[in-house]
Short mmCIF file of C-alpha atoms in Angstrom, two decimals:
data_model
loop_
_atom_site.label_atom_id
_atom_site.label_comp_id
_atom_site.label_asym_id
_atom_site.label_seq_id
_atom_site.Cartn_x
_atom_site.Cartn_y
_atom_site.Cartn_z
CA MET A 7 -9.90 51.93 96.36
CA THR A 8 -12.92 52.36 94.19
CA PRO A 9 -15.68 49.81 94.52
CA ASP A 10 -16.73 47.88 91.40
CA ALA A 11 -19.59 49.44 89.57
CA PRO A 12 -22.80 47.47 89.56
CA PRO A 13 -23.64 45.75 86.32
CA GLY A 14 -25.76 47.86 84.09
CA PRO A 15 -28.80 46.83 82.12
CA PRO A 16 -28.25 44.58 79.18
CA ASP A 17 -27.48 46.38 75.94
CA SER A 18 -30.29 46.09 73.47
CA ARG A 19 -28.01 46.65 70.49
CA PRO A 20 -26.72 43.58 68.64
CA SER A 21 -23.27 42.49 69.55
CA ASP A 22 -20.26 43.01 67.36
CA ASP A 23 -20.21 39.28 66.66
CA ARG A 24 -23.73 39.34 65.40
CA ASP A 25 -22.98 42.42 63.34
CA ALA A 26 -20.01 40.70 61.89
CA SER A 27 -22.05 37.57 61.30
CA GLY A 28 -24.82 39.51 59.73
CA ASP A 29 -22.48 41.53 57.59
CA SER A 30 -20.72 38.28 56.53
CA THR A 31 -24.01 36.65 55.57
CA ARG A 32 -25.05 39.65 53.57
CA ALA A 33 -21.60 39.73 51.90
CA LEU A 34 -21.69 36.03 50.92
CA ARG A 35 -24.81 36.38 48.82
CA PRO A 36 -23.25 38.28 45.93
CA ALA A 37 -20.11 36.07 46.10
CA THR A 38 -22.24 32.90 45.79
CA ALA A 39 -24.07 34.27 42.76
CA SER A 40 -20.77 35.08 41.11
CA GLY A 41 -19.56 31.52 41.77
CA VAL A 42 -22.68 30.10 40.15
CA ARG A 43 -22.05 32.23 37.09
CA ASP A 44 -18.44 31.01 36.97
CA ARG A 45 -19.54 27.41 37.22
CA LEU A 46 -22.07 27.93 34.46
CA GLN A 47 -19.38 29.40 32.24
CA GLU A 48 -17.11 26.47 33.06
CA GLU A 49 -19.82 23.95 32.18
CA LYS A 50 -20.50 25.79 28.93
CA GLY A 51 -16.82 25.58 28.11
CA LYS A 52 -16.81 21.83 28.76
CA VAL A 53 -19.83 21.36 26.49
CA ALA A 54 -18.11 23.39 23.77
CA ASP A 55 -14.98 21.27 24.13
CA LYS A 56 -17.04 18.08 23.84
CA LYS A 57 -18.74 19.42 20.72
CA GLU A 58 -15.35 20.24 19.21
CA LYS A 59 -14.07 16.74 20.01
CA ILE A 60 -17.17 15.20 18.42
CA LYS A 61 -16.64 17.40 15.37
CA GLN A 62 -13.01 16.31 15.14
CA MET A 63 -14.01 12.66 15.50
CA SER A 64 -16.57 13.00 12.70
CA LYS A 65 -13.93 14.54 10.42
CA PRO A 66 -10.45 13.65 11.69
CA PRO A 67 -7.34 14.87 9.84
CA GLY A 68 -6.41 12.89 6.76
CA GLY A 69 -8.20 11.52 3.73
CA PHE A 70 -8.19 13.46 0.47
CA ASP A 71 -5.32 15.94 0.26
CA GLY A 72 -5.83 18.68 -2.31
CA THR A 73 -2.24 19.96 -2.15
CA PRO A 74 -1.28 20.69 -5.78
CA LEU A 75 1.93 19.50 -7.33
CA PRO A 76 4.65 22.14 -7.01
CA ASP A 77 6.07 23.84 -10.07
CA ALA A 78 9.10 22.19 -11.62
CA PRO A 79 11.01 22.58 -14.90
CA PRO A 80 10.63 19.92 -17.60
CA GLY A 81 12.51 16.70 -16.95
CA TYR A 82 13.75 13.72 -18.92
CA THR A 83 12.70 10.13 -19.38
CA VAL A 84 15.62 7.87 -18.48
CA LYS A 85 16.02 4.13 -19.05
CA PHE A 86 18.07 2.22 -16.48
CA SER A 87 19.27 -1.23 -17.51
CA PHE A 88 20.33 -3.75 -14.87
CA HIS A 89 22.36 -6.23 -16.90
CA ARG A 90 24.17 -8.58 -14.56
CA ALA A 91 26.29 -9.02 -11.47
CA SER A 92 29.39 -11.12 -11.10
CA ASN A 93 31.50 -12.64 -8.36
CA LEU A 94 28.76 -12.43 -5.74
CA PRO A 95 29.40 -14.21 -2.45
CA ALA A 96 27.68 -17.52 -1.75
CA ALA A 97 25.21 -16.62 0.98
CA ASP A 98 23.90 -20.19 1.11
CA LEU A 99 26.80 -22.31 2.28
CA ARG A 100 24.97 -25.58 1.55
CA SER A 101 24.48 -24.93 -2.15
CA LYS A 102 27.53 -22.63 -2.39
CA SER A 103 25.39 -20.11 -4.25
CA SER A 104 22.88 -17.30 -3.73
CA ASP A 105 19.39 -16.31 -4.82
CA PRO A 106 20.23 -12.73 -5.83
CA PHE A 107 17.93 -9.85 -6.64
CA LEU A 108 18.46 -6.10 -6.98
CA HIS A 109 16.49 -3.32 -5.31
CA ALA A 110 16.98 0.12 -6.89
CA THR A 111 15.99 3.51 -5.44
CA ILE A 112 16.15 6.80 -7.33
CA THR A 113 16.17 10.19 -5.60
CA ALA A 114 16.45 13.65 -7.14
CA ASP A 115 16.30 17.30 -6.20
CA ILE A 116 12.67 17.66 -7.16
CA PRO A 117 10.03 19.39 -5.00
CA LYS A 118 7.56 17.17 -3.16
CA ARG A 119 4.09 17.87 -1.89
CA HIS A 120 5.04 16.40 1.49
CA LYS A 121 8.26 15.08 2.89
CA GLU A 122 6.54 11.75 3.64
CA ASP A 123 6.11 10.98 -0.08
CA PRO A 124 8.01 7.72 -0.69
CA PRO A 125 10.93 7.53 -3.15
CA LEU A 126 10.70 5.67 -6.44
CA THR A 127 11.85 2.04 -6.23
CA HIS A 128 12.18 -1.01 -8.46
CA ARG A 129 12.84 -4.68 -7.64
CA THR A 130 14.15 -7.17 -10.15
CA ARG A 131 13.06 -10.79 -10.21
CA THR A 132 15.04 -13.29 -8.14
CA LEU A 133 17.39 -15.64 -9.96
CA ARG A 134 17.94 -18.98 -8.26
CA ARG A 135 21.19 -20.64 -7.22
CA THR A 136 23.74 -18.45 -8.92
CA THR A 137 26.51 -16.02 -8.08
CA GLU A 138 26.54 -14.65 -11.64
CA PRO A 139 22.96 -13.37 -12.14
CA ALA A 140 21.97 -11.91 -15.52
CA TRP A 141 18.71 -10.01 -15.04
CA GLU A 142 18.75 -7.93 -18.25
CA GLU A 143 15.86 -5.82 -16.95
CA ASP A 144 15.00 -2.23 -17.84
CA TRP A 145 13.42 0.43 -15.65
CA VAL A 146 12.07 3.52 -17.40
CA VAL A 147 11.47 6.59 -15.20
CA ALA A 148 9.87 9.84 -16.36
CA ASN A 149 10.46 13.42 -15.17
CA VAL A 150 14.00 12.94 -13.93
CA PRO A 151 15.17 16.57 -13.43
CA ALA A 152 17.99 18.13 -15.43
CA SER A 153 19.84 18.75 -12.15
CA GLY A 154 20.60 15.04 -11.96
CA PHE A 155 19.76 12.15 -9.67
CA THR A 156 21.17 9.51 -7.34
CA LEU A 157 20.60 5.84 -8.10
CA LYS A 158 21.29 3.39 -5.28
CA CYS A 159 21.33 -0.32 -6.12
CA ARG A 160 21.22 -2.77 -3.23
CA LEU A 161 22.03 -6.41 -3.87
CA TYR A 162 20.35 -9.06 -1.71
CA ASP A 163 20.21 -12.79 -1.34
CA GLU A 164 16.60 -13.91 -1.02
CA ASP A 165 16.38 -16.08 2.08
CA TRP A 166 12.73 -16.78 2.85
CA PRO A 167 11.50 -17.17 5.57
CA ASP A 168 14.62 -15.74 7.20
CA HIS A 169 15.90 -12.22 6.74
CA ASP A 170 17.34 -11.46 3.29
CA ASP A 171 21.14 -11.20 3.33
CA ARG A 172 22.59 -8.00 1.94
CA LEU A 173 25.38 -8.59 -0.58
CA GLY A 174 26.49 -4.98 -1.01
CA ASN A 175 25.42 -1.84 -2.83
CA VAL A 176 26.37 0.50 -5.67
CA THR A 177 25.61 4.23 -5.65
CA VAL A 178 25.67 6.22 -8.91
CA ARG A 179 25.43 10.02 -8.82
CA VAL A 180 24.70 12.02 -11.96
CA HIS A 181 24.94 15.80 -11.59
CA HIS A 182 23.46 16.97 -14.89
CA LEU A 183 21.16 15.72 -17.65
CA HIS A 184 20.65 17.19 -21.10
CA ASP A 185 19.45 16.25 -24.57
CA GLY A 186 21.85 13.80 -26.11
CA TRP A 187 23.35 12.75 -22.77
CA GLU A 188 25.47 9.70 -23.46
CA GLY A 189 24.80 8.09 -20.11
CA LEU A 190 27.30 5.40 -19.22
CA GLY A 191 28.24 4.70 -22.81
CA PRO A 192 26.76 2.27 -25.33
CA ASP A 193 27.97 -0.75 -23.38
CA GLY A 194 27.25 0.64 -19.93
CA HIS A 195 29.68 0.53 -17.05
CA VAL A 196 30.80 -2.09 -14.56
CA PHE A 197 30.82 -0.86 -10.96
CA GLU A 198 32.57 -2.39 -8.01
CA VAL A 199 30.11 -3.38 -5.30
CA LYS A 200 30.75 -1.93 -1.85
CA ARG A 201 31.03 -4.82 0.58
CA ARG A 202 30.90 -2.81 3.78
CA SER A 203 27.14 -3.23 4.12
CA GLY A 204 27.16 -6.85 2.98
CA SER A 205 26.59 -9.98 5.01
CA LYS A 206 29.65 -10.73 7.14
CA ARG A 207 28.90 -14.45 7.05
CA ALA A 208 28.78 -14.56 3.25
CA TYR A 209 31.96 -12.57 2.78
CA LEU A 210 33.79 -14.58 5.44
CA ALA A 211 33.18 -17.74 3.42
CA MET A 212 34.21 -15.88 0.28
CA GLY A 213 37.45 -14.77 1.96
CA VAL A 214 38.32 -18.34 2.90
CA THR A 215 37.74 -19.39 -0.71
CA ALA A 216 39.92 -16.51 -1.96
CA LEU A 217 42.78 -17.71 0.24
CA LEU A 218 42.58 -21.18 -1.29
CA CYS A 219 42.17 -19.96 -4.87
CA ALA A 220 44.80 -17.49 -6.03
CA ASN A 221 42.70 -16.21 -8.96
CA ARG A 222 39.60 -15.50 -6.88
CA HIS A 223 38.76 -11.82 -6.26
CA MET A 224 36.85 -10.54 -3.25
CA SER A 225 34.97 -7.65 -4.89
CA PRO A 226 31.64 -8.31 -6.65
CA ARG A 227 30.75 -6.23 -9.71
CA LEU A 228 27.53 -4.83 -11.15
CA HIS A 229 26.97 -3.98 -14.82
CA LEU A 230 24.61 -1.02 -15.42
CA SER A 231 23.68 1.24 -18.30
CA MET A 232 21.62 4.44 -18.57
CA GLU A 233 20.07 6.26 -21.50
CA VAL A 234 18.01 9.44 -21.94
CA LEU A 235 14.96 8.70 -24.10
CA GLY A 236 13.77 12.29 -24.42
CA ARG A 237 11.75 14.98 -22.69
CA SER A 238 8.95 13.92 -20.35
CA ASP A 239 5.35 15.06 -20.49
CA PRO A 240 3.85 17.07 -17.61
CA PRO A 241 3.24 17.08 -14.69
CA HIS A 242 6.98 17.70 -14.31
CA ALA A 243 7.12 17.56 -10.51
CA GLN A 244 6.01 13.92 -10.50
CA MET A 245 8.62 11.22 -11.14
CA TYR A 246 6.91 7.97 -12.08
CA THR A 247 7.50 4.54 -13.58
CA VAL A 248 6.74 4.20 -17.28
CA ALA A 249 7.99 0.63 -17.69
CA PRO A 250 8.11 -2.23 -17.12
CA THR A 251 4.43 -2.91 -16.64
CA ALA A 252 4.96 -6.08 -14.68
CA TRP A 253 2.95 -8.38 -12.45
CA VAL A 254 3.90 -10.51 -9.44
CA LYS A 255 1.87 -13.24 -7.71
CA HIS A 256 2.78 -14.17 -4.15
CA TYR A 257 1.61 -17.48 -2.68
CA SER A 258 1.12 -18.37 0.99
CA PRO A 259 -0.18 -21.95 1.40
CA MET A 260 0.08 -21.76 5.19
CA ILE A 261 -2.05 -18.60 5.35
CA GLY A 262 -4.48 -20.20 2.89
CA ARG A 263 -4.91 -23.22 5.15
CA LEU A 264 -5.36 -21.06 8.24
CA THR A 265 -7.98 -18.88 6.54
CA GLY A 266 -9.63 -21.66 4.51
CA VAL A 267 -8.99 -20.02 1.13
CA LYS A 268 -8.81 -22.39 -1.86
CA VAL A 269 -7.81 -21.70 -5.45
CA ASN A 270 -7.63 -23.84 -8.56
CA ARG A 271 -4.35 -25.71 -8.84
CA ASP A 272 -4.37 -24.92 -12.56
CA ASP A 273 -5.02 -21.24 -13.29
CA GLY A 274 -6.63 -22.23 -16.57
CA ASP A 275 -9.55 -23.68 -14.62
CA ASP A 276 -10.64 -20.14 -13.72
CA SER A 277 -11.86 -19.53 -17.25
CA ALA A 278 -11.83 -22.97 -18.93
CA SER A 279 -14.87 -25.16 -19.48
CA ARG A 280 -14.69 -28.52 -17.70
CA ARG A 281 -17.19 -31.28 -16.96
CA SER A 282 -15.70 -31.91 -13.53
CA GLU A 283 -14.38 -29.47 -11.03
CA GLY A 284 -10.62 -28.93 -11.26
CA THR A 285 -8.24 -29.82 -8.48
CA GLN A 286 -8.01 -27.15 -5.81
CA LYS A 287 -5.47 -26.32 -3.14
CA TYR A 288 -5.25 -24.16 -0.05
CA ASP A 289 -3.53 -20.93 -0.97
CA PHE A 290 -3.73 -17.25 -0.11
CA GLN A 291 -2.66 -15.16 -3.08
CA ALA A 292 -1.37 -11.60 -2.95
CA ASN A 293 -1.08 -9.74 -6.25
CA GLU A 294 0.94 -6.81 -7.52
CA ILE A 295 0.50 -5.20 -10.91
CA GLN A 296 2.42 -2.13 -12.07
CA LEU A 297 0.22 0.36 -13.90
CA SER A 298 1.76 2.66 -16.48
CA GLY A 299 1.94 6.18 -15.07
CA PRO A 300 1.43 8.91 -14.38
CA VAL A 301 -1.09 8.59 -11.59
CA PRO A 302 -3.50 11.58 -11.77
CA PRO A 303 -2.35 14.26 -9.29
CA ARG A 304 -5.78 14.37 -7.62
CA LEU A 305 -5.35 10.77 -6.49
CA TYR A 306 -3.55 11.72 -3.29
CA HIS A 307 -4.78 10.54 0.11
CA ARG A 308 -3.26 10.59 3.58
CA TYR A 309 -4.06 8.11 6.33
CA VAL A 310 -6.94 9.24 8.56
CA GLU A 311 -5.82 9.93 12.11
CA PHE A 312 -9.08 9.05 13.86
CA ARG A 313 -7.11 8.05 16.97
CA PRO A 314 -3.83 9.37 18.38
CA THR A 315 -2.39 5.84 18.26
CA ILE A 316 -2.93 5.76 14.49
CA GLY A 317 -0.67 8.76 14.00
CA ARG A 318 2.01 7.26 16.22
CA MET A 319 1.76 3.97 14.32
CA PHE A 320 2.32 5.56 10.90
CA SER A 321 5.07 7.88 12.15
CA SER A 322 6.62 5.11 14.31
CA LYS A 323 6.74 7.32 17.39
CA GLY A 324 6.53 6.11 20.96
CA VAL A 325 6.91 2.56 22.17
CA ARG A 326 3.44 1.45 21.10
CA GLY A 327 3.72 3.22 17.75
CA ARG A 328 7.07 1.61 16.93
CA VAL A 329 5.81 -1.85 17.91
CA MET A 330 2.65 -1.55 15.78
CA ASN A 331 4.61 -0.14 12.84
CA LYS A 332 7.06 -3.03 12.96
CA ILE A 333 4.26 -5.60 13.25
CA LEU A 334 2.48 -4.24 10.16
CA HIS A 335 5.72 -4.15 8.16
CA LYS A 336 6.25 -7.77 9.14
CA GLN A 337 2.70 -8.68 8.14
CA HIS A 338 3.19 -7.00 4.75
CA SER A 339 6.40 -8.93 4.12
CA ARG A 340 4.65 -12.18 5.12
CA VAL A 341 1.71 -11.68 2.78
CA TYR A 342 3.76 -10.21 -0.10
CA ASN A 343 6.59 -12.67 0.39
CA PHE A 344 9.13 -13.55 -2.30
CA ASP A 345 10.16 -17.20 -2.46
CA SER A 346 10.64 -19.99 -4.97
CA SER A 347 6.88 -20.14 -5.69
CA THR A 348 6.57 -16.44 -6.59
CA GLU A 349 5.56 -15.83 -10.20
CA TYR A 350 6.73 -12.89 -12.32
CA GLY A 351 5.69 -11.58 -15.69
CA VAL A 352 5.63 -8.56 -18.01
CA PHE A 353 2.84 -7.42 -20.34
CA ARG A 354 2.51 -4.76 -23.00
CA PRO A 355 1.30 -1.53 -21.38
CA ARG A 356 -2.25 -0.33 -22.00
CA SER A 357 -3.22 -3.40 -24.02
CA ASP A 358 -5.74 -6.24 -24.00
CA GLU A 359 -2.89 -8.37 -22.70
CA ALA A 360 -2.77 -6.16 -19.59
CA SER A 361 -6.53 -6.49 -19.08
CA LEU A 362 -6.42 -10.25 -19.51
CA GLN A 363 -3.57 -10.58 -17.02
CA PHE A 364 -5.51 -8.53 -14.47
CA LEU A 365 -8.56 -10.77 -14.94
CA ARG A 366 -6.42 -13.87 -14.46
CA MET A 367 -5.00 -12.51 -11.20
CA ALA A 368 -8.56 -11.79 -10.01
CA HIS A 369 -9.70 -15.30 -11.16
CA PHE A 370 -12.08 -13.71 -13.67
CA ASP A 371 -15.59 -13.84 -12.14
CA GLU A 372 -15.03 -17.20 -10.44
CA GLY A 373 -16.73 -17.50 -7.08
CA GLY A 374 -17.96 -13.95 -6.61
CA ARG A 375 -14.68 -12.96 -4.98
CA VAL A 376 -14.27 -9.51 -3.46
CA PHE A 377 -10.82 -7.94 -3.33
CA THR A 378 -9.23 -5.24 -1.21
CA TYR A 379 -6.86 -3.01 -3.17
CA VAL A 380 -4.38 -0.18 -2.76
CA ILE A 381 -2.79 1.90 -5.53
CA THR A 382 0.48 3.54 -4.55
CA LEU A 383 1.62 6.97 -5.72
CA ASP A 384 3.78 5.26 -8.37
CA GLY A 385 0.86 3.23 -9.74
CA MET A 386 1.59 -0.13 -8.11
CA MET A 387 -1.75 -1.86 -7.53
CA ARG A 388 -1.77 -4.43 -4.72
CA PHE A 389 -4.80 -6.57 -3.92
CA THR A 390 -5.88 -9.72 -2.10
CA GLU A 391 -9.17 -11.50 -1.64
CA THR A 392 -11.18 -10.29 1.34
CA GLY A 393 -14.10 -11.80 3.21
CA PRO A 394 -16.20 -11.69 6.39
CA GLU A 395 -14.04 -14.33 8.07
CA PHE A 396 -11.81 -12.84 10.75
CA GLY A 397 -8.57 -14.27 9.36
CA ILE A 398 -9.17 -13.07 5.81
CA ASP A 399 -10.43 -9.66 6.92
CA LEU A 400 -7.36 -9.20 9.12
CA LEU A 401 -5.07 -9.89 6.16
CA SER A 402 -6.87 -7.48 3.83
CA LYS A 403 -6.38 -4.21 5.68
CA HIS A 404 -5.30 -1.26 3.56
CA THR A 405 -2.56 -0.39 6.06
CA MET A 406 -0.98 -3.78 5.40
CA HIS A 407 -1.33 -3.47 1.61
CA SER A 408 0.36 -0.06 1.59
CA ASP A 409 3.16 -1.25 3.89
CA VAL A 410 2.17 1.52 6.35
CA ALA A 411 2.58 4.25 3.72
CA MET A 412 1.45 7.68 4.87
CA TYR A 413 0.17 8.61 1.39
CA VAL A 414 -1.43 6.48 -1.32
CA ALA A 415 -3.23 7.25 -4.55
CA CYS A 416 -6.44 5.36 -3.78
CA ALA A 417 -7.78 2.40 -1.81
CA GLY A 418 -11.00 0.43 -1.61
CA GLU A 419 -12.58 -2.81 -2.81
CA PHE A 420 -13.53 -4.30 -6.17
CA PHE A 421 -15.05 -7.39 -7.74
CA ILE A 422 -15.37 -8.79 -11.25
CA ARG A 423 -18.70 -9.51 -12.90
CA ARG A 424 -19.25 -11.23 -16.21
CA VAL A 425 -21.63 -9.47 -18.56
CA GLY A 426 -24.48 -11.63 -19.86
CA GLY A 427 -23.70 -14.90 -18.12
CA PRO A 428 -24.01 -16.78 -14.83
CA VAL A 429 -21.38 -16.44 -12.17
CA ARG A 430 -19.43 -19.57 -11.27
CA ARG A 431 -18.75 -20.50 -7.67
CA HIS A 432 -15.67 -21.88 -6.05
CA ALA A 433 -15.36 -24.28 -3.13
CA SER A 434 -13.40 -22.11 -0.74
CA ARG A 435 -16.62 -20.97 0.91
CA GLY A 436 -17.96 -24.48 1.51
CA SER A 437 -20.14 -24.80 -1.61
CA ASP A 438 -19.62 -27.61 -4.11
CA ASP A 439 -22.35 -26.55 -6.52
CA GLU A 440 -21.50 -25.31 -10.01
CA ASP A 441 -23.57 -23.40 -12.49
CA GLU A 442 -24.10 -25.72 -15.43
CA ASP A 443 -25.48 -25.40 -18.90
CA ALA A 444 -28.42 -27.46 -20.10
CA ASP A 445 -26.13 -30.25 -21.33
CA GLY A 446 -24.60 -30.61 -17.86
CA THR A 447 -21.26 -29.02 -18.72
CA ARG A 448 -19.75 -26.30 -16.60
CA ASP A 449 -20.23 -22.85 -18.10
CA ALA A 450 -17.11 -21.55 -19.83
CA GLY A 451 -15.76 -18.17 -18.88
CA PRO A 452 -14.83 -16.05 -21.90
CA THR A 453 -11.35 -14.56 -22.09
CA ASP A 454 -12.42 -11.41 -23.92
CA PRO A 455 -11.98 -8.45 -21.49
CA ALA A 456 -15.03 -6.77 -23.02
CA ARG A 457 -17.19 -9.52 -21.46
CA TYR A 458 -16.35 -8.40 -17.92
CA GLN A 459 -17.16 -5.51 -15.62
CA LEU A 460 -14.84 -4.16 -12.95
CA ILE A 461 -16.98 -2.90 -10.06
CA ILE A 462 -14.75 -0.72 -7.90
CA ASP A 463 -15.29 1.55 -4.91
CA ASN A 464 -13.47 3.86 -2.50
CA ASP A 465 -14.30 1.91 0.67
CA SER A 466 -11.23 2.38 2.87
CA GLY A 467 -11.42 3.32 6.52
CA THR A 468 -7.67 3.90 6.62
CA TYR A 469 -7.39 6.46 3.80
CA ARG A 470 -11.05 7.33 3.06
CA PRO A 471 -10.68 8.39 -0.59
CA ASP A 472 -13.07 11.12 -1.61
CA LYS A 473 -15.78 10.08 -4.06
CA SER A 474 -14.99 13.13 -6.21
CA VAL A 475 -11.72 11.48 -7.35
CA LEU A 476 -13.41 8.34 -8.71
CA PRO A 477 -13.47 9.76 -12.27
CA ASP A 478 -9.69 10.24 -12.03
CA LEU A 479 -9.35 6.65 -10.84
CA ALA A 480 -11.50 5.54 -13.77
CA ARG A 481 -9.26 7.34 -16.26
CA LEU A 482 -6.18 5.65 -14.80
CA LEU A 483 -7.75 2.18 -14.95
CA ARG A 484 -9.33 2.66 -18.38
CA ARG A 485 -5.97 3.73 -19.75
CA ASN A 486 -4.23 0.67 -18.30
CA LEU A 487 -7.00 -1.95 -18.60
CA PRO A 488 -8.69 -1.30 -21.96
CA GLY A 489 -11.80 -3.22 -22.85
CA ILE A 490 -13.03 -3.88 -19.30
CA ASP A 491 -16.25 -2.05 -18.46
CA LEU A 492 -15.77 0.07 -15.33
CA GLN A 493 -18.53 0.74 -12.83
CA GLN A 494 -18.33 2.52 -9.50
CA LEU A 495 -20.05 1.77 -6.21
CA LEU A 496 -20.22 4.49 -3.59
CA VAL A 497 -18.96 3.80 -0.12
CA GLN A 498 -22.40 3.73 1.54
CA ARG A 499 -23.33 0.54 -0.32
CA ARG A 500 -20.59 -1.53 1.29
CA VAL A 501 -22.99 -4.16 2.68
CA ALA A 502 -24.23 -5.11 -0.79
CA PRO A 503 -21.11 -6.77 -2.24
CA ARG A 504 -20.17 -8.35 1.10
CA GLY A 505 -23.64 -9.85 1.40
CA ALA A 506 -23.38 -11.09 -2.16
CA ARG A 507 -20.21 -13.09 -1.62
CA ARG A 508 -21.91 -16.43 -1.13
CA GLY A 509 -23.65 -17.59 -4.28
CA TRP A 510 -23.81 -14.03 -5.58
CA GLY A 511 -27.52 -13.78 -4.97
CA GLY A 512 -27.61 -10.03 -4.53
CA ARG A 513 -24.87 -8.84 -6.84
CA GLY A 514 -27.19 -7.66 -9.60
CA ALA A 515 -29.34 -5.75 -7.15
CA ALA A 516 -26.29 -4.07 -5.68
CA ALA A 517 -25.10 -2.88 -9.07
CA GLU A 518 -28.54 -1.72 -10.16
CA SER A 519 -29.33 0.19 -7.00
CA SER A 520 -25.94 1.70 -6.28
CA GLY A 521 -23.89 1.33 -9.41
CA GLU A 522 -22.88 4.35 -11.39
CA GLY A 523 -20.96 4.30 -14.63
CA LEU A 524 -17.51 5.82 -14.58
#
């Protein structure tokens, strides 16, 4: 048995652990430097991403869309005549009648710039308490393609403030147009109204009546006629309304009381000379005026998607987007409501009569009012009075005016100024003073359109029209509103007209410093 060897002297060499530790320490140094470089690259990437986000926020998608109109063969100008309807059901059981109107939509195989472009529509006036309405209204549409079209007429019973009752529809399909097309004949054609989409309640009452009366028929009828007026002028890929050039005034007394907006009870007080102030009433007015087309092709703007929720709202996607879309549609129908107080009218296109009607709807220069406007792709101009008050500002959003349309022609604000005379105030802003002449009489507003200026801008955060299209807007308005002097204000001067609302102290300065003739 071998004895254990005595322990030897301690080894002066470093242990394996220390070697490993030392080697590990020396190996970590280059790895740490590489990690620092990776982190630096990562931080640089984050900074670049932030810069890109800031760039996108400064110029989000939307605004002016320079997409040209597609090529299309020449089309035809067609006149649709909505004569009358008969044997309509009585949607109102109390009065045993209806308040019928017709809503027409025309579609055709014509190329569009974008699939979101809205179809062409027309609404007749509402006739009260009748089941045999005789509208006798014409609708003239240009650039209907030779390949034909589809006209869908929906009949409704106006039932404000409840939902309008549908009374049925008629669909007419025409597969070919040509010079000398006879249309539906000289006397038109009577179509049977499809009841499947109509109000079940109205037709149930009609069925009970038909059982009691042997000669009573269940099917309503609609009398239409169509006529080709000739070839249309270019641009051929743009269907548009030629006539009627009509106007509609919507009244909302409840909204007027909530927002504190007052108007003259007699519209003649807006321009008439009176020793005492006319009677006023609370009312919020929404205006529609159909301009004679075509709208210049460069007037084409998409909503600006400066937030993801905005895109979902316009496209009605997601829960929040659908809710917001429905709320805005509801707000539009509330402001632009049709009821027994709604006024309708027609004027000669491109005439002094058109200019005078526009001035009446804008109350001439009374009170230094500022209006928010939207012009649709078919030339329908909608506008309401705006103001710094929260309630009025909320009801003057361009999204509401356009009825959440993805594309519009133009949007902004405007006001009316009388040339060579003082501006009269109105009492809706809490001022009872009036500008008076030396003899103490209230200054009379002239009714000559040449005595007024239309100061218009492109101030819209929703659509952000490009200032380069303002000359095209001027041509459209000059053509439709002859005699009125047009001036433009660029978007950066927005504070000037808003600050000039009360008493109009700064209006002249705003026009002199920022105005530019169109």
